[in-house]
Amino acid sequence: MKPFRYERADDVSAAVTALAEEPEAAFLAGGTNLVDLMRLEVTTPEVLIDVTRLTSDRIEELPDGGLRIGAAVPNSDLAADHRVRRRYPMLSQALLSGASGQLRNFATTGGNLLQRTRCAYFQNVTTPCNKREPGSGCSALEGYQRDLAILGSSPACVATHPSDMAVALAALDAVVTVHGPGGERRIPVTELHRLPGDTPERDTVLERGELITGVELPPPAHLTASRYRKVRDRASFAFALVSVAAALDVADGTVRDVRIALGGVAHKPWRAATAETALRGAPATRGSFLDAAAAELAPARPLPGNAFKVPLARNTIVSVLLDLLEERR
Ligand SMILES: Cc1cc2nc3c(=O)[nH]c(=O)nc-3n(C[C@H](O)[C@H](O)[C@H](O)COP(=O)(O)OP(=O)(O)OC[C@H]3O[C@@H](n4cnc5c(N)ncnc54)[C@H](O)[C@@H]3O)c2cc1C
Ligand code: SF4
């Protein structure tokens, strides 16, 4: 690992200014992703600015019945919080499906959202990778493809976003609060991460120096029946091949409201807006669920090595919705 300097910022503005002015600096939270990438020399910051004591590590009630999660809240605390477990079960399940207990104790809400792709070529500095080194090429296109994207990818990059938590937050319409050189702003989680286009080196819409301060969850209203299902190669310690976060509200056999987001299929948590639109007002039946899932996946463009993800995603969406339907009976 290359030598680096460690600093602890005293306040949010000082941290944001320090990062914006220092080209070779990075924010450090739990370090479970950043330090790994530094060991591999995928990233080589000269200064690490520790932000764990700058942002809140508390989960607070919002006046509208939602919750505000501080950026420093550890993944394990968030998963165990009784309000999260009761009102947003899919979020707790998504967190518990990620990493290991020990890692979740260190991993933070802000860091989890900004973890980098697990594409094997991104993590291997001896191979070309447009995300690591723009213009060098994409080794994955002719390489190992099992984990790669089937939706929204580009010829420049077919990587997937790895966070489980972010998929649940996308389905829940959560909003990220950010403090940057230009002040504060709010970004829906669905708009935080980018599709690769021809600039895959940019994972998110965040500008240099912007610090995530927290995440706000809207009130769950009638959507407390929710679930996260992660399909992976091993029962633990494996990233999603496909995951589905869904919430369903049914009245008189008709879908009144539904939220669906997919993980492991795109460069960002994939909100399944096409399926949701097809389902609202439709009969709550296996047939409707199948048609909606098929419509969502119609634009999928898999590679030879990950074509299995299309039926896998379709079947997982249907099985999660059927389970939620059963739960409501
Ligand atoms: C073996 C292993 C298995 C794993 N399995 C899974 C899994 O199955 N599912 C899953 O979702 N994750 C998994 N993870 C990833 C893990 O969840 C992430 O490493 C962790 O959530 C990152 O959080 P952190 O606080 O350690 O972030 P850090 O590593 O400290 O930072 C990550 C990035 O976020 C930036 N950052 C951190 N905080 C802020 C902030 N407040 N504002 C702006 N930028 C910030 C950092 O600069 C860095 O770029 C796994 C990790 C390991 C090592
Ligand atoms: S898929 Fe993206 S991250 Fe992976 S090698 Fe290609 S450019 Fe790099």
Coordinates of C-alpha atoms and ligand atoms in Angstrom, one line a residue:
M1 CA 0.0 0.0 0.0
K2 CA 1.3 3.5 -0.8
P3 CA 1.9 5.9 2.1
F4 CA -0.9 8.3 3.0
R5 CA -1.7 11.0 5.6
Y6 CA -4.6 10.6 8.0
E7 CA -6.6 13.6 9.2
R8 CA -9.7 14.0 11.3
A9 CA -11.9 16.9 10.3
D10 CA -13.4 19.1 13.0
D11 CA -16.5 20.2 11.2
V12 CA -18.4 19.4 8.0
S13 CA -17.5 22.6 6.2
A14 CA -13.7 22.1 7.0
A15 CA -13.9 18.5 5.7
V16 CA -15.7 19.6 2.5
T17 CA -13.2 22.4 1.8
A18 CA -10.3 20.1 2.5
L19 CA -11.5 17.5 0.1
A20 CA -12.5 20.0 -2.6
E21 CA -9.1 21.7 -2.5
E22 CA -6.9 18.6 -2.2
P23 CA -7.0 16.6 -5.5
E24 CA -5.5 13.5 -3.9
A25 CA -7.8 13.3 -0.8
A26 CA -10.6 10.9 0.0
F27 CA -13.2 10.7 2.8
L28 CA -12.8 7.7 5.1
A29 CA -15.7 6.1 7.0
G30 CA -15.6 2.5 8.1
G31 CA -12.8 1.9 5.5
T32 CA -14.1 -1.6 4.6
N33 CA -14.1 -0.8 0.9
L34 CA -11.8 2.1 0.6
V35 CA -8.9 0.5 2.5
D36 CA -9.3 -2.7 0.5
L37 CA -9.0 -0.7 -2.8
M38 CA -5.9 1.1 -1.4
R39 CA -4.3 -2.2 -0.6
L40 CA -4.9 -3.3 -4.2
E41 CA -3.7 0.1 -5.4
V42 CA -6.9 0.6 -7.4
T43 CA -7.0 4.0 -5.6
T44 CA -4.1 5.8 -4.1
P45 CA -5.2 8.9 -2.1
E46 CA -2.5 10.9 -0.4
V47 CA -4.8 12.1 2.4
L48 CA -7.6 10.3 4.2
I49 CA -10.1 12.6 5.9
D50 CA -11.9 10.6 8.6
V51 CA -15.6 11.7 8.6
T52 CA -17.0 9.2 11.0
R53 CA -17.3 11.7 13.9
L54 CA -18.6 14.5 11.6
T55 CA -21.9 13.0 10.6
S56 CA -24.6 11.6 12.9
D57 CA -24.6 8.0 14.1
R58 CA -28.3 8.2 15.2
I59 CA -31.6 7.2 13.7
E60 CA -34.2 9.9 14.3
E61 CA -38.0 10.2 13.9
L62 CA -39.1 12.8 11.3
P63 CA -42.3 14.8 11.9
D64 CA -44.0 13.1 8.9
G65 CA -43.5 9.6 10.3
G66 CA -40.4 8.9 8.4
L67 CA -36.9 8.3 9.7
R68 CA -33.6 10.2 9.3
I69 CA -30.5 7.9 9.3
G70 CA -27.2 9.7 10.0
A71 CA -24.4 8.9 7.5
A72 CA -22.3 7.4 10.3
V73 CA -24.9 4.9 11.4
P74 CA -23.3 1.4 11.2
N75 CA -25.1 -1.1 8.9
S76 CA -25.6 -3.5 11.9
D77 CA -27.3 -0.8 14.0
L78 CA -29.6 0.2 11.1
A79 CA -30.5 -3.4 10.5
A80 CA -31.3 -4.0 14.1
D81 CA -33.3 -0.8 14.8
H82 CA -36.8 -1.8 15.9
R83 CA -38.5 1.0 13.8
V84 CA -36.7 -0.1 10.6
R85 CA -37.5 -3.8 11.2
R86 CA -41.2 -3.0 11.8
R87 CA -41.8 -0.2 9.2
Y88 CA -39.2 -1.1 6.5
P89 CA -38.5 -4.8 6.8
M90 CA -36.9 -5.0 3.3
L91 CA -34.2 -2.5 4.4
S92 CA -33.3 -4.6 7.5
Q93 CA -33.3 -7.8 5.4
A94 CA -31.1 -6.1 2.7
L95 CA -28.6 -5.0 5.2
L96 CA -28.4 -8.4 6.9
S97 CA -27.9 -10.1 3.5
G98 CA -24.7 -8.1 3.0
A99 CA -21.1 -8.8 4.0
S100 CA -20.6 -10.4 7.5
G101 CA -21.6 -9.3 11.0
Q102 CA -18.1 -8.0 11.7
L103 CA -18.0 -5.9 8.5
R104 CA -21.5 -4.6 9.1
N105 CA -20.3 -3.2 12.5
F106 CA -17.8 -1.0 10.7
A107 CA -19.6 -0.3 7.4
T108 CA -21.6 3.0 7.5
T109 CA -24.7 4.2 5.7
G110 CA -22.7 6.8 3.7
G111 CA -19.9 4.4 2.8
N112 CA -22.2 1.6 1.8
L113 CA -23.9 3.9 -0.7
L114 CA -20.6 4.9 -2.2
Q115 CA -18.8 1.5 -2.3
R116 CA -17.3 0.7 -5.7
T117 CA -18.1 -2.1 -8.1
R118 CA -16.9 -5.6 -7.4
C119 CA -16.0 -6.1 -11.1
A120 CA -12.9 -8.3 -11.0
Y121 CA -11.1 -6.3 -13.7
F122 CA -11.7 -3.0 -11.8
Q123 CA -10.0 -4.6 -8.8
N124 CA -7.1 -5.9 -10.8
V125 CA -4.7 -3.1 -11.8
T126 CA -2.9 -5.3 -14.4
T127 CA -6.0 -5.4 -16.7
P128 CA -7.6 -2.6 -18.7
C129 CA -10.7 -1.0 -17.2
N130 CA -12.5 2.2 -18.3
K131 CA -13.8 2.8 -14.8
R132 CA -10.3 2.7 -13.2
E133 CA -8.5 4.2 -16.1
P134 CA -10.7 6.0 -18.6
G135 CA -10.0 5.1 -22.2
S136 CA -8.1 1.9 -21.4
G137 CA -10.8 -0.5 -22.5
C138 CA -13.2 -2.9 -20.8
S139 CA -11.7 -6.3 -20.0
A140 CA -15.1 -7.7 -18.9
L141 CA -16.6 -7.5 -22.4
E142 CA -14.5 -10.5 -23.5
G143 CA -13.9 -11.9 -20.0
Y144 CA -15.7 -13.4 -17.0
Q145 CA -19.3 -12.2 -17.3
R146 CA -21.3 -13.9 -14.6
D147 CA -21.6 -10.8 -12.3
L148 CA -22.2 -8.2 -15.0
A149 CA -25.1 -5.9 -15.9
I150 CA -28.0 -6.8 -18.2
L151 CA -29.8 -3.4 -18.0
G152 CA -28.6 0.1 -18.8
S153 CA -25.0 -0.8 -19.6
S154 CA -22.9 0.7 -22.3
P155 CA -20.0 -0.5 -24.5
A156 CA -17.7 1.4 -22.1
C157 CA -18.7 -0.5 -19.0
V158 CA -21.0 -3.4 -18.0
A159 CA -20.3 -3.4 -14.2
T160 CA -23.0 -3.7 -11.5
H161 CA -23.5 -1.7 -8.4
P162 CA -22.8 -3.9 -5.4
S163 CA -24.8 -2.4 -2.4
D164 CA -27.8 -4.4 -1.1
M165 CA -28.8 -1.5 1.2
A166 CA -29.1 0.9 -1.8
V167 CA -31.5 -1.4 -3.6
A168 CA -33.9 -1.3 -0.7
L169 CA -33.5 2.5 -0.3
A170 CA -34.2 2.9 -4.0
A171 CA -37.5 1.0 -3.6
L172 CA -38.4 3.0 -0.6
D173 CA -38.0 6.4 -2.3
A174 CA -35.3 7.4 0.2
V175 CA -33.5 10.7 -0.2
V176 CA -29.8 11.3 0.4
T177 CA -28.8 14.6 2.1
V178 CA -25.5 16.0 1.0
H179 CA -23.3 18.9 2.1
G180 CA -20.9 20.2 -0.5
P181 CA -18.9 23.3 -1.5
G182 CA -22.1 24.8 -2.9
G183 CA -24.1 24.1 0.3
E184 CA -26.7 21.5 1.0
R185 CA -28.7 19.5 -1.4
R186 CA -31.1 16.5 -1.4
I187 CA -30.8 13.7 -4.0
P188 CA -33.3 10.8 -4.4
V189 CA -31.4 7.5 -4.0
T190 CA -32.8 6.5 -7.4
E191 CA -30.8 9.5 -8.9
L192 CA -27.6 9.2 -6.8
H193 CA -26.0 6.5 -8.9
R194 CA -25.3 6.8 -12.7
L195 CA -25.6 4.6 -15.7
P196 CA -22.1 4.2 -17.2
G197 CA -22.6 5.9 -20.6
D198 CA -19.2 6.9 -21.9
T199 CA -18.0 8.1 -18.4
P200 CA -18.1 5.0 -16.3
E201 CA -15.4 6.4 -14.0
R202 CA -18.2 8.4 -12.4
D203 CA -20.3 6.2 -10.2
T204 CA -22.6 8.9 -8.9
V205 CA -23.9 12.4 -9.5
L206 CA -21.9 13.7 -6.5
E207 CA -19.5 16.5 -7.1
R208 CA -16.0 16.6 -5.8
G209 CA -16.0 17.4 -2.1
E210 CA -19.7 16.5 -1.5
L211 CA -20.2 14.7 1.9
I212 CA -23.2 12.5 2.5
T213 CA -24.7 13.6 5.8
G214 CA -27.7 11.2 6.0
V215 CA -30.6 9.4 4.4
E216 CA -34.2 10.2 4.9
L217 CA -36.9 7.5 4.6
P218 CA -40.5 8.7 3.9
P219 CA -43.3 7.3 6.0
P220 CA -44.1 3.7 4.9
A221 CA -47.8 4.5 4.8
H222 CA -49.6 1.4 3.5
L223 CA -46.4 -0.3 2.2
T224 CA -45.2 -2.1 5.3
A225 CA -45.5 -5.5 3.6
S226 CA -42.1 -5.5 2.1
R227 CA -39.3 -8.0 1.4
Y228 CA -35.7 -8.2 0.1
R229 CA -34.6 -11.4 -1.6
K230 CA -30.9 -11.9 -2.7
V231 CA -29.9 -14.7 -5.1
R232 CA -26.2 -15.5 -4.9
D233 CA -23.7 -18.2 -5.4
R234 CA -23.2 -18.9 -1.7
A235 CA -25.5 -18.5 1.3
S236 CA -23.2 -15.8 2.8
F237 CA -20.3 -13.5 1.9
A238 CA -21.3 -13.2 -1.7
F239 CA -22.6 -10.3 -3.7
A240 CA -26.0 -10.5 -5.5
L241 CA -26.4 -12.2 -8.9
V242 CA -29.9 -10.7 -8.7
S243 CA -31.8 -9.2 -5.9
V244 CA -35.3 -7.9 -5.5
A245 CA -36.6 -5.3 -3.0
A246 CA -40.4 -5.0 -3.2
A247 CA -43.4 -3.7 -1.3
L248 CA -47.0 -4.5 -2.2
D249 CA -50.4 -3.1 -1.2
V250 CA -53.5 -5.0 -2.4
A251 CA -57.2 -4.1 -2.0
D252 CA -60.1 -6.3 -3.2
G253 CA -57.7 -8.4 -5.3
T254 CA -56.3 -5.4 -7.1
V255 CA -52.8 -4.0 -6.8
R256 CA -53.2 -0.6 -5.1
D257 CA -49.6 0.3 -4.9
V258 CA -46.2 -1.5 -5.5
R259 CA -42.5 -0.7 -5.3
I260 CA -39.9 -2.8 -6.9
A261 CA -36.1 -2.3 -7.2
L262 CA -33.5 -4.7 -8.5
G263 CA -29.9 -5.3 -7.6
G264 CA -27.1 -7.1 -9.4
V265 CA -28.5 -6.2 -12.8
A266 CA -27.2 -2.6 -13.6
H267 CA -24.6 0.0 -12.8
K268 CA -27.1 1.4 -10.3
P269 CA -29.9 0.1 -8.1
W270 CA -32.6 -0.5 -10.7
R271 CA -36.0 0.9 -9.9
A272 CA -38.5 -1.2 -11.9
A273 CA -40.7 1.6 -12.9
T274 CA -42.1 -0.2 -16.0
A275 CA -43.2 -3.2 -13.9
E276 CA -44.7 -0.9 -11.2
T277 CA -46.8 1.1 -13.8
A278 CA -48.0 -2.2 -15.3
L279 CA -49.1 -3.5 -11.9
R280 CA -50.9 -0.5 -10.4
G281 CA -54.6 -1.2 -10.8
A282 CA -54.0 -4.7 -12.2
P283 CA -55.3 -7.9 -10.7
A284 CA -53.0 -9.2 -8.0
T285 CA -52.3 -12.5 -9.7
R286 CA -49.3 -14.6 -10.8
G287 CA -50.1 -13.7 -14.4
S288 CA -50.0 -10.0 -13.8
F289 CA -46.7 -10.3 -11.9
L290 CA -45.2 -12.4 -14.7
D291 CA -46.3 -9.9 -17.4
A292 CA -45.0 -6.9 -15.4
A293 CA -41.6 -8.6 -14.8
A294 CA -41.3 -9.5 -18.4
A295 CA -42.1 -5.9 -19.5
E296 CA -39.4 -4.6 -17.1
L297 CA -36.8 -7.0 -18.5
A298 CA -37.7 -6.6 -22.2
P299 CA -34.9 -4.1 -22.7
A300 CA -32.3 -6.4 -21.1
R301 CA -29.2 -6.9 -23.2
P302 CA -27.2 -9.7 -21.5
L303 CA -23.8 -11.0 -22.5
P304 CA -23.3 -14.7 -23.2
G305 CA -22.0 -15.3 -19.7
N306 CA -24.9 -13.7 -17.8
A307 CA -28.0 -14.4 -20.0
F308 CA -29.2 -16.5 -17.1
K309 CA -29.9 -13.3 -15.1
V310 CA -32.9 -12.4 -17.3
P311 CA -35.1 -15.4 -16.3
L312 CA -33.6 -15.3 -12.8
A313 CA -34.6 -11.7 -12.3
R314 CA -38.1 -12.4 -13.8
N315 CA -38.7 -15.4 -11.5
T316 CA -37.4 -13.6 -8.4
I317 CA -39.6 -10.6 -8.9
V318 CA -42.6 -12.9 -9.3
S319 CA -41.8 -15.1 -6.3
V320 CA -41.3 -12.1 -4.0
L321 CA -44.6 -10.5 -5.1
L322 CA -46.4 -13.8 -4.6
D323 CA -44.9 -14.1 -1.1
L324 CA -46.0 -10.6 -0.3
L325 CA -49.5 -11.4 -1.6
E326 CA -49.6 -14.5 0.6
E327 CA -48.4 -12.5 3.6
R328 CA -51.3 -10.0 3.2
R329 CA -54.0 -12.8 3.2
Ligands
LIG1 C1 -15.7 -9.4 2.2 C2 -16.7 -8.3 2.0 C3 -18.0 -8.7 1.6 C4 -19.0 -7.8 1.4 N1 -20.3 -8.1 1.0 C5 -21.2 -7.2 0.8 C6 -22.5 -7.5 0.3 O1 -22.8 -8.7 0.2 N2 -23.4 -6.5 0.1 C7 -23.1 -5.2 0.3 O2 -23.9 -4.4 0.1 N3 -21.8 -4.9 0.6 C8 -20.9 -5.8 0.9 N4 -19.7 -5.4 1.2 C9 -19.3 -4.0 1.1 C10 -19.5 -3.3 2.4 O3 -20.9 -3.2 2.7 C11 -18.9 -1.9 2.2 O4 -17.5 -2.1 2.1 C12 -19.3 -0.9 3.2 O5 -20.7 -0.7 3.3 C13 -18.6 0.4 3.0 O6 -18.8 1.3 4.1 P1 -17.6 2.0 4.8 O7 -18.2 2.9 5.9 O8 -16.6 1.0 5.3 O9 -17.0 2.9 3.6 P2 -15.5 3.2 3.3 O10 -14.8 2.1 2.8 O11 -14.9 4.1 4.4 O12 -15.8 4.2 2.1 C14 -16.4 3.8 0.9 C15 -16.5 5.0 -0.1 O13 -17.4 6.0 0.4 C16 -16.8 7.2 0.6 N5 -17.5 7.8 1.7 C17 -17.7 7.2 2.9 N6 -18.5 7.9 3.7 C18 -18.8 9.0 3.0 C19 -19.6 10.2 3.3 N7 -20.3 10.3 4.4 N8 -19.8 11.1 2.3 C20 -19.1 10.9 1.1 N9 -18.3 9.9 0.8 C21 -18.2 8.9 1.8 C22 -15.3 6.9 0.8 O14 -14.5 8.1 0.4 C23 -15.2 5.8 -0.2 O15 -15.0 6.2 -1.5 C24 -18.7 -6.4 1.5 C25 -17.4 -6.0 1.8 C26 -16.4 -7.0 2.1 C27 -15.0 -6.5 2.4
SF4_2 S1 -17.2 -3.6 -16.7 FE1 -16.6 -1.6 -16.0 S2 -15.5 -1.9 -14.2 FE2 -15.5 -3.9 -15.2 S3 -13.7 -3.9 -16.6 FE3 -15.3 -3.0 -17.8 S4 -15.0 -0.8 -17.5 FE4 -14.0 -1.8 -15.8

